[in-house]
PDB file of C-alpha atoms in Angstrom:
ATOM      1  CA  MET M   1      11.036  26.539   9.852  1.00  0.00           C
ATOM      2  CA  LYS M   2      12.487  24.472   7.014  1.00  0.00           C
ATOM      3  CA  LYS M   3       9.954  21.666   7.704  1.00  0.00           C
ATOM      4  CA  VAL M   4       7.035  24.132   7.711  1.00  0.00           C
ATOM      5  CA  LEU M   5       8.082  25.588   4.336  1.00  0.00           C
ATOM      6  CA  LEU M   6       8.497  22.076   2.930  1.00  0.00           C
ATOM      7  CA  ALA M   7       5.023  21.081   4.165  1.00  0.00           C
ATOM      8  CA  ILE M   8       3.464  24.233   2.652  1.00  0.00           C
ATOM      9  CA  ALA M   9       5.250  23.615  -0.655  1.00  0.00           C
ATOM     10  CA  MET M  10       4.008  20.014  -0.735  1.00  0.00           C
ATOM     11  CA  VAL M  11       0.414  21.049  -0.034  1.00  0.00           C
ATOM     12  CA  LEU M  12       0.480  23.822  -2.637  1.00  0.00           C
ATOM     13  CA  GLY M  13       2.217  21.566  -5.163  1.00  0.00           C
ATOM     14  CA  THR M  14      -0.392  18.846  -4.671  1.00  0.00           C
ATOM     15  CA  ALA M  15      -3.254  21.339  -4.948  1.00  0.00           C
ATOM     16  CA  THR M  16      -1.799  22.738  -8.171  1.00  0.00           C
ATOM     17  CA  ALA M  17      -1.300  19.253  -9.631  1.00  0.00           C
ATOM     18  CA  ASN M  18      -4.897  18.277  -8.815  1.00  0.00           C
ATOM     19  CA  ALA M  19      -6.278  21.518 -10.244  1.00  0.00           C
ATOM     20  CA  SER M  20      -4.599  20.820 -13.574  1.00  0.00           C
ATOM     21  CA  ILE M  21      -6.267  17.381 -13.783  1.00  0.00           C
ATOM     22  CA  GLU M  22      -9.764  18.259 -12.626  1.00  0.00           C
ATOM     23  CA  ALA M  23     -12.455  20.346 -14.297  1.00  0.00           C
ATOM     24  CA  PRO M  24     -16.005  21.045 -13.105  1.00  0.00           C
ATOM     25  CA  ALA M  25     -17.797  20.132 -16.339  1.00  0.00           C
ATOM     26  CA  TRP M  26     -17.230  18.123 -19.507  1.00  0.00           C
ATOM     27  CA  ALA M  27     -18.872  18.522 -22.903  1.00  0.00           C
ATOM     28  CA  CYS M  28     -18.831  15.405 -25.062  1.00  0.00           C
ATOM     29  CA  ASN M  29     -19.757  14.268 -28.546  1.00  0.00           C
ATOM     30  CA  LEU M  30     -20.844  10.673 -29.108  1.00  0.00           C
ATOM     31  CA  ALA M  31     -20.734   9.348 -32.681  1.00  0.00           C
ATOM     32  CA  PHE M  32     -22.488   5.964 -32.835  1.00  0.00           C
ATOM     33  CA  LYS M  33     -23.881   3.299 -35.159  1.00  0.00           C
ATOM     34  CA  GLY M  34     -25.977   0.241 -34.340  1.00  0.00           C
ATOM     35  CA  GLU M  35     -29.160  -1.743 -34.908  1.00  0.00           C
ATOM     36  CA  ALA M  36     -32.577  -1.682 -33.236  1.00  0.00           C
ATOM     37  CA  GLN M  37     -35.152  -4.447 -33.626  1.00  0.00           C
ATOM     38  CA  GLY M  38     -38.143  -6.109 -32.050  1.00  0.00           C
ATOM     39  CA  PHE M  39     -41.879  -5.763 -31.496  1.00  0.00           C
ATOM     40  CA  LYS M  40     -43.483  -4.063 -28.545  1.00  0.00           C
ATOM     41  CA  VAL M  41     -46.803  -2.355 -27.856  1.00  0.00           C
ATOM     42  CA  ILE M  42     -46.453  -1.697 -24.108  1.00  0.00           C
ATOM     43  CA  LEU M  43     -45.717  -5.427 -23.764  1.00  0.00           C
ATOM     44  CA  GLY M  44     -42.964  -7.132 -25.778  1.00  0.00           C
ATOM     45  CA  SER M  45     -39.278  -6.842 -26.610  1.00  0.00           C
ATOM     46  CA  TYR M  46     -37.347  -4.127 -28.445  1.00  0.00           C
ATOM     47  CA  HIS M  47     -33.641  -3.428 -28.121  1.00  0.00           C
ATOM     48  CA  TYR M  48     -30.777  -1.420 -29.590  1.00  0.00           C
ATOM     49  CA  GLU M  49     -27.089  -2.345 -29.655  1.00  0.00           C
ATOM     50  CA  GLY M  50     -24.377  -0.157 -31.101  1.00  0.00           C
ATOM     51  CA  GLN M  51     -20.830   1.113 -30.832  1.00  0.00           C
ATOM     52  CA  GLY M  52     -19.275   4.521 -31.041  1.00  0.00           C
ATOM     53  CA  ASP M  53     -16.619   6.976 -29.987  1.00  0.00           C
ATOM     54  CA  LEU M  54     -17.012   9.408 -27.108  1.00  0.00           C
ATOM     55  CA  ASN M  55     -14.843  12.541 -27.405  1.00  0.00           C
ATOM     56  CA  CYS M  56     -14.865  15.000 -24.495  1.00  0.00           C
ATOM     57  CA  VAL M  57     -13.421  18.417 -23.702  1.00  0.00           C
ATOM     58  CA  SER M  58     -13.398  20.210 -20.353  1.00  0.00           C
ATOM     59  CA  LEU M  59     -13.801  23.898 -19.582  1.00  0.00           C
ATOM     60  CA  THR M  60     -10.040  24.006 -19.020  1.00  0.00           C
ATOM     61  CA  GLY M  61      -9.306  22.538 -22.477  1.00  0.00           C
ATOM     62  CA  GLN M  62      -8.472  18.970 -21.461  1.00  0.00           C
ATOM     63  CA  THR M  63      -9.588  16.241 -23.862  1.00  0.00           C
ATOM     64  CA  ALA M  64     -10.515  12.573 -23.488  1.00  0.00           C
ATOM     65  CA  HIS M  65     -11.465   9.817 -25.959  1.00  0.00           C
ATOM     66  CA  TYR M  66     -13.299   6.566 -25.171  1.00  0.00           C
ATOM     67  CA  PRO M  67     -14.504   3.763 -27.460  1.00  0.00           C
ATOM     68  CA  VAL M  68     -17.980   2.915 -26.128  1.00  0.00           C
ATOM     69  CA  ARG M  69     -20.857   0.462 -26.438  1.00  0.00           C
ATOM     70  CA  VAL M  70     -24.433   1.794 -26.394  1.00  0.00           C
ATOM     71  CA  THR M  71     -27.319  -0.526 -25.495  1.00  0.00           C
ATOM     72  CA  MET M  72     -31.027   0.044 -24.909  1.00  0.00           C
ATOM     73  CA  LYS M  73     -33.355  -2.693 -23.810  1.00  0.00           C
ATOM     74  CA  ALA M  74     -36.809  -1.893 -22.500  1.00  0.00           C
ATOM     75  CA  LYS M  75     -38.442  -3.798 -19.685  1.00  0.00           C
ATOM     76  CA  PRO M  76     -41.011  -6.324 -21.004  1.00  0.00           C
ATOM     77  CA  LEU M  77     -43.815  -4.095 -19.675  1.00  0.00           C
ATOM     78  CA  SER M  78     -43.087  -0.374 -20.202  1.00  0.00           C
ATOM     79  CA  PRO M  79     -44.486   2.701 -21.991  1.00  0.00           C
ATOM     80  CA  GLN M  80     -43.179   2.053 -25.502  1.00  0.00           C
ATOM     81  CA  VAL M  81     -44.599   1.374 -28.948  1.00  0.00           C
ATOM     82  CA  ALA M  82     -41.939  -0.094 -31.234  1.00  0.00           C
ATOM     83  CA  PHE M  83     -41.698  -2.505 -34.132  1.00  0.00           C
ATOM     84  CA  GLY M  84     -39.407  -3.283 -37.036  1.00  0.00           C
ATOM     85  CA  ARG M  85     -35.706  -3.330 -37.689  1.00  0.00           C
ATOM     86  CA  MET M  86     -33.608  -0.189 -38.208  1.00  0.00           C
ATOM     87  CA  GLU M  87     -29.948   0.647 -38.532  1.00  0.00           C
ATOM     88  CA  LEU M  88     -29.359   3.858 -36.600  1.00  0.00           C
ATOM     89  CA  SER M  89     -26.334   6.122 -36.835  1.00  0.00           C
ATOM     90  CA  GLY M  90     -25.962   9.569 -35.426  1.00  0.00           C
ATOM     91  CA  GLN M  91     -24.407  12.150 -33.172  1.00  0.00           C
ATOM     92  CA  ALA M  92     -25.173  12.989 -29.575  1.00  0.00           C
ATOM     93  CA  ALA M  93     -24.185  16.085 -27.631  1.00  0.00           C
ATOM     94  CA  GLU M  94     -23.634  15.410 -23.946  1.00  0.00           C
ATOM     95  CA  ILE M  95     -22.636  17.436 -20.929  1.00  0.00           C
ATOM     96  CA  ALA M  96     -21.641  16.259 -17.447  1.00  0.00           C
ATOM     97  CA  LEU M  97     -22.046  18.842 -14.695  1.00  0.00           C
ATOM     98  CA  PHE M  98     -20.482  18.997 -11.232  1.00  0.00           C
ATOM     99  CA  ASP M  99     -17.965  16.252 -11.930  1.00  0.00           C
ATOM    100  CA  THR M 100     -14.212  16.224 -12.426  1.00  0.00           C
ATOM    101  CA  ASN M 101     -14.126  13.075 -14.539  1.00  0.00           C
ATOM    102  CA  PRO M 102     -15.341  12.655 -18.147  1.00  0.00           C
ATOM    103  CA  GLU M 103     -16.099   9.005 -17.393  1.00  0.00           C
ATOM    104  CA  SER M 104     -19.183  10.261 -15.545  1.00  0.00           C
ATOM    105  CA  ILE M 105     -20.809  10.333 -19.001  1.00  0.00           C
ATOM    106  CA  LEU M 106     -20.707   6.523 -18.875  1.00  0.00           C
ATOM    107  CA  GLY M 107     -23.528   4.726 -17.100  1.00  0.00           C
ATOM    108  CA  THR M 108     -27.298   4.313 -17.162  1.00  0.00           C
ATOM    109  CA  TYR M 109     -29.596   6.972 -18.626  1.00  0.00           C
ATOM    110  CA  TYR M 110     -33.365   7.309 -18.728  1.00  0.00           C
ATOM    111  CA  VAL M 111     -34.444   8.347 -22.213  1.00  0.00           C
ATOM    112  CA  ALA M 112     -37.429   9.597 -24.160  1.00  0.00           C
ATOM    113  CA  GLN M 113     -37.039   8.628 -27.791  1.00  0.00           C
ATOM    114  CA  ALA M 114     -38.698   8.623 -31.179  1.00  0.00           C
ATOM    115  CA  GLN M 115     -37.452   7.044 -34.406  1.00  0.00           C
ATOM    116  CA  ALA M 116     -39.218   6.192 -37.637  1.00  0.00           C
ATOM    117  CA  ALA M 117     -38.076   4.812 -40.976  1.00  0.00           C
ATOM    118  CA  VAL M 118     -39.556   3.518 -44.221  1.00  0.00           C
ATOM    119  CA  LEU M 119     -36.338   2.694 -46.088  1.00  0.00           C
ATOM    120  CA  GLY M 120     -34.886   5.875 -44.525  1.00  0.00           C
ATOM    121  CA  GLY M 121     -35.839   8.107 -41.635  1.00  0.00           C
ATOM    122  CA  VAL M 122     -34.766  10.071 -38.570  1.00  0.00           C
ATOM    123  CA  GLY M 123     -34.811   9.805 -34.822  1.00  0.00           C
ATOM    124  CA  LEU M 124     -34.337  11.857 -31.666  1.00  0.00           C
ATOM    125  CA  ILE M 125     -33.300  10.888 -28.145  1.00  0.00           C
ATOM    126  CA  THR M 126     -33.203  13.028 -25.023  1.00  0.00           C
ATOM    127  CA  ALA M 127     -31.569  11.436 -22.008  1.00  0.00           C
ATOM    128  CA  THR M 128     -30.676  12.295 -18.442  1.00  0.00           C
ATOM    129  CA  ARG M 129     -28.567  10.691 -15.764  1.00  0.00           C
ATOM    130  CA  ILE M 130     -28.567  11.947 -12.183  1.00  0.00           C
ATOM    131  CA  ASP M 131     -26.141  10.390  -9.749  1.00  0.00           C
ATOM    132  CA  LEU M 132     -25.750  13.060  -7.077  1.00  0.00           C
ATOM    133  CA  PRO M 133     -23.732  15.230  -6.982  1.00  0.00           C
ATOM    134  CA  THR M 134     -23.236  14.776 -10.752  1.00  0.00           C
ATOM    135  CA  MET M 135     -25.714  15.176 -13.584  1.00  0.00           C
ATOM    136  CA  ALA M 136     -25.360  14.275 -17.272  1.00  0.00           C
ATOM    137  CA  LEU M 137     -27.654  15.386 -20.101  1.00  0.00           C
ATOM    138  CA  LYS M 138     -27.740  14.077 -23.677  1.00  0.00           C
ATOM    139  CA  VAL M 139     -29.520  15.037 -26.902  1.00  0.00           C
ATOM    140  CA  SER M 140     -29.106  12.867 -29.984  1.00  0.00           C
ATOM    141  CA  LEU M 141     -30.129  13.054 -33.638  1.00  0.00           C
ATOM    142  CA  GLN M 142     -30.041   9.833 -35.661  1.00  0.00           C
ATOM    143  CA  PHE M 143     -30.488   8.792 -39.239  1.00  0.00           C
ATOM    144  CA  ALA M 144     -32.348   5.521 -39.718  1.00  0.00           C
ATOM    145  CA  LYS M 145     -32.268   2.927 -42.468  1.00  0.00           C
ATOM    146  CA  GLY M 146     -34.770   0.074 -42.637  1.00  0.00           C
ATOM    147  CA  PHE M 147     -38.410  -0.129 -41.604  1.00  0.00           C
ATOM    148  CA  GLY M 148     -39.844   0.579 -38.188  1.00  0.00           C
ATOM    149  CA  VAL M 149     -41.156   2.896 -35.518  1.00  0.00           C
ATOM    150  CA  ASN M 150     -39.977   3.408 -31.952  1.00  0.00           C
ATOM    151  CA  LEU M 151     -41.702   5.803 -29.566  1.00  0.00           C
ATOM    152  CA  GLY M 152     -41.421   5.647 -25.802  1.00  0.00           C
ATOM    153  CA  VAL M 153     -39.451   5.793 -22.601  1.00  0.00           C
ATOM    154  CA  ASN M 154     -36.493   3.489 -22.177  1.00  0.00           C
ATOM    155  CA  ARG M 155     -33.236   2.824 -20.351  1.00  0.00           C
ATOM    156  CA  MET M 156     -29.874   3.266 -22.073  1.00  0.00           C
ATOM    157  CA  GLU M 157     -26.444   2.053 -20.990  1.00  0.00           C
ATOM    158  CA  ILE M 158     -23.197   3.624 -22.213  1.00  0.00           C
ATOM    159  CA  SER M 159     -20.141   1.544 -21.301  1.00  0.00           C
ATOM    160  CA  LEU M 160     -16.511   1.150 -22.370  1.00  0.00           C
ATOM    161  CA  ARG M 161     -15.790  -1.343 -25.160  1.00  0.00           C
TER     162      ARG M 161
END
């Protein structure tokens, strides 16, 4: 009887410990700054490299902070019209669904984006990442400095610094 009670206590204790660590969804804010440059009209090269801070909170109130690197580099032949050089800084709201780990925000996203600047300007990115059973969504607003235009579909990588 003593062994049965001990086994039940261990199982319940482990379940309680895991429940306090895991949460089914994370909402994150990504503050970033970087530079985009190149020339591309369907064919060519255009890329973005930047750094930022990813701050997350779960439905249960847990928090996480990660210093991250954000890169975008289009394939040489892809649906994008982009030229110029712009410094982009902004904020992104992200949410990861059906995952217990805020690091699921990291990884490869497919994005639709538009940025424009003549000395100053704005930009918008919408991104999605589906790696079943998890899904991450991102919407970003940027402020641009420099000269250029970027409109198209691209691939973005968010990784730890």
